[in-house]
C-alpha positions as a Python dict, from the first residue, in 0.01 Angstrom:
ca = {
    (1, 'M'): (0, 0, 0),
    (2, 'Q'): (215, -64, 317),
    (3, 'R'): (380, 267, 261),
    (4, 'L'): (70, 457, 235),
    (5, 'S'): (-84, 286, 546),
    (6, 'I'): (237, 329, 767),
    (7, 'G'): (274, 678, 655),
    (8, 'G'): (-92, 774, 687),
    (9, 'G'): (-79, 927, 338),
    (10, 'K'): (-364, 1161, 249),
    (11, 'V'): (-259, 1242, -99),
    (12, 'L'): (-102, 1024, -369),
    (13, 'L'): (58, 1149, -688),
    (14, 'T'): (90, 892, -959),
    (15, 'T'): (-4, 798, -1319),
    (16, 'Q'): (-325, 667, -1439),
    (17, 'R'): (-185, 323, -1517),
    (18, 'L'): (-13, 288, -1206),
    (19, 'Y'): (-320, 380, -996),
    (20, 'A'): (-535, 139, -1175),
    (21, 'R'): (-277, -145, -1141),
    (22, 'K'): (-159, -93, -791),
    (23, 'V'): (-390, 144, -587),
    (24, 'E'): (-760, 162, -698),
    (25, 'D'): (-877, -164, -579),
    (26, 'L'): (-703, -117, -248),
    (27, 'R'): (-854, 228, -167),
    (28, 'P'): (-1120, 79, 87),
    (29, 'Q'): (-813, -24, 288),
    (30, 'L'): (-657, 326, 296),
    (31, 'P'): (-905, 526, 514),
    (32, 'N'): (-646, 822, 523),
    (33, 'L'): (-622, 851, 157),
    (34, 'Q'): (-824, 1148, 35),
    (35, 'Y'): (-706, 1218, -296),
    (36, 'V'): (-515, 1087, -590),
    (37, 'L'): (-347, 1316, -841),
    (38, 'L'): (-304, 1180, -1167),
    (39, 'A'): (-13, 1343, -1356),
    (40, 'D'): (-137, 1205, -1695),
    (41, 'I'): (-488, 1293, -1738),
    (42, 'D'): (-656, 1612, -1853),
    (43, 'E'): (-1012, 1553, -1692),
    (44, 'D'): (-1086, 1442, -1339),
    (45, 'L'): (-1192, 1091, -1299),
    (46, 'S'): (-1406, 1159, -964),
    (47, 'D'): (-1439, 1407, -688),
    (48, 'D'): (-1125, 1232, -527),
    (49, 'V'): (-927, 1126, -839),
    (50, 'L'): (-809, 1448, -1005),
    (51, 'S'): (-621, 1570, -1291),
    (52, 'L'): (-296, 1725, -1168),
    (53, 'P'): (-246, 1936, -1491),
    (54, 'R'): (-594, 2074, -1445),
    (55, 'L'): (-552, 2157, -1089),
    (56, 'M'): (-221, 2323, -1184),
    (57, 'E'): (-392, 2537, -1448),
    (58, 'R'): (-636, 2673, -1196),
    (59, 'A'): (-393, 2729, -919),
    (60, 'S'): (-304, 3077, -814),
    (61, 'P'): (67, 3173, -873),
    (62, 'D'): (74, 3311, -525),
    (63, 'F'): (121, 3080, -241),
    (64, 'T'): (227, 3105, 121),
    (65, 'I'): (408, 2830, 279),
    (66, 'P'): (213, 2756, 628),
    (67, 'P'): (438, 2764, 928),
    (68, 'T'): (544, 2425, 1066),
    (69, 'N'): (652, 2304, 1392),
    (70, 'P'): (1034, 2220, 1419),
    (71, 'E'): (926, 1878, 1567),
    (72, 'D'): (720, 1796, 1259),
    (73, 'P'): (884, 1531, 1037),
    (74, 'A'): (1004, 1654, 701),
    (75, 'L'): (1046, 1325, 520),
    (76, 'L'): (950, 954, 563),
    (77, 'H'): (1173, 734, 407),
    (78, 'F'): (1101, 363, 349),
    (79, 'T'): (1341, 59, 260),
    (80, 'S'): (1264, -112, -44),
    (81, 'G'): (1053, -392, 129),
    (82, 'T'): (1247, -694, -87),
    (83, 'T'): (1310, -884, 222),
    (84, 'G'): (992, -844, 413),
    (85, 'S'): (769, -518, 495),
    (86, 'P'): (901, -178, 426),
    (87, 'K'): (1074, -16, 711),
    (88, 'A'): (1001, 354, 776),
    (89, 'S'): (1262, 601, 897),
    (90, 'M'): (1181, 981, 954),
    (91, 'S'): (1396, 1292, 888),
    (92, 'W'): (1334, 1612, 1071),
    (93, 'P'): (1429, 1960, 911),
    (94, 'W'): (1678, 2019, 1176),
    (95, 'S'): (1851, 1668, 1151),
    (96, 'S'): (2094, 1799, 870),
    (97, 'I'): (2210, 2104, 1084),
    (98, 'T'): (2547, 2075, 1223),
}
């Protein structure tokens, strides 16, 4: 939950079992989380808990990647959190350029 909160996650991709065990009861505390995509179900569970395989079946094969700003973060990494709260570290697309 801390990773979703800190990162402001809007979409979560997981399995039905992990969603039920770790996230479902915490949804009220995750106001940014708009959709949960479940990789192992065939039918949507609700308007915001969706079947990823079903979405992929309906998706167009054509997709244009939207432009991004060079200052937009590319990845948000987290420590394991085994010794306290997880710590975040951002990576930018240009950080690997030498």
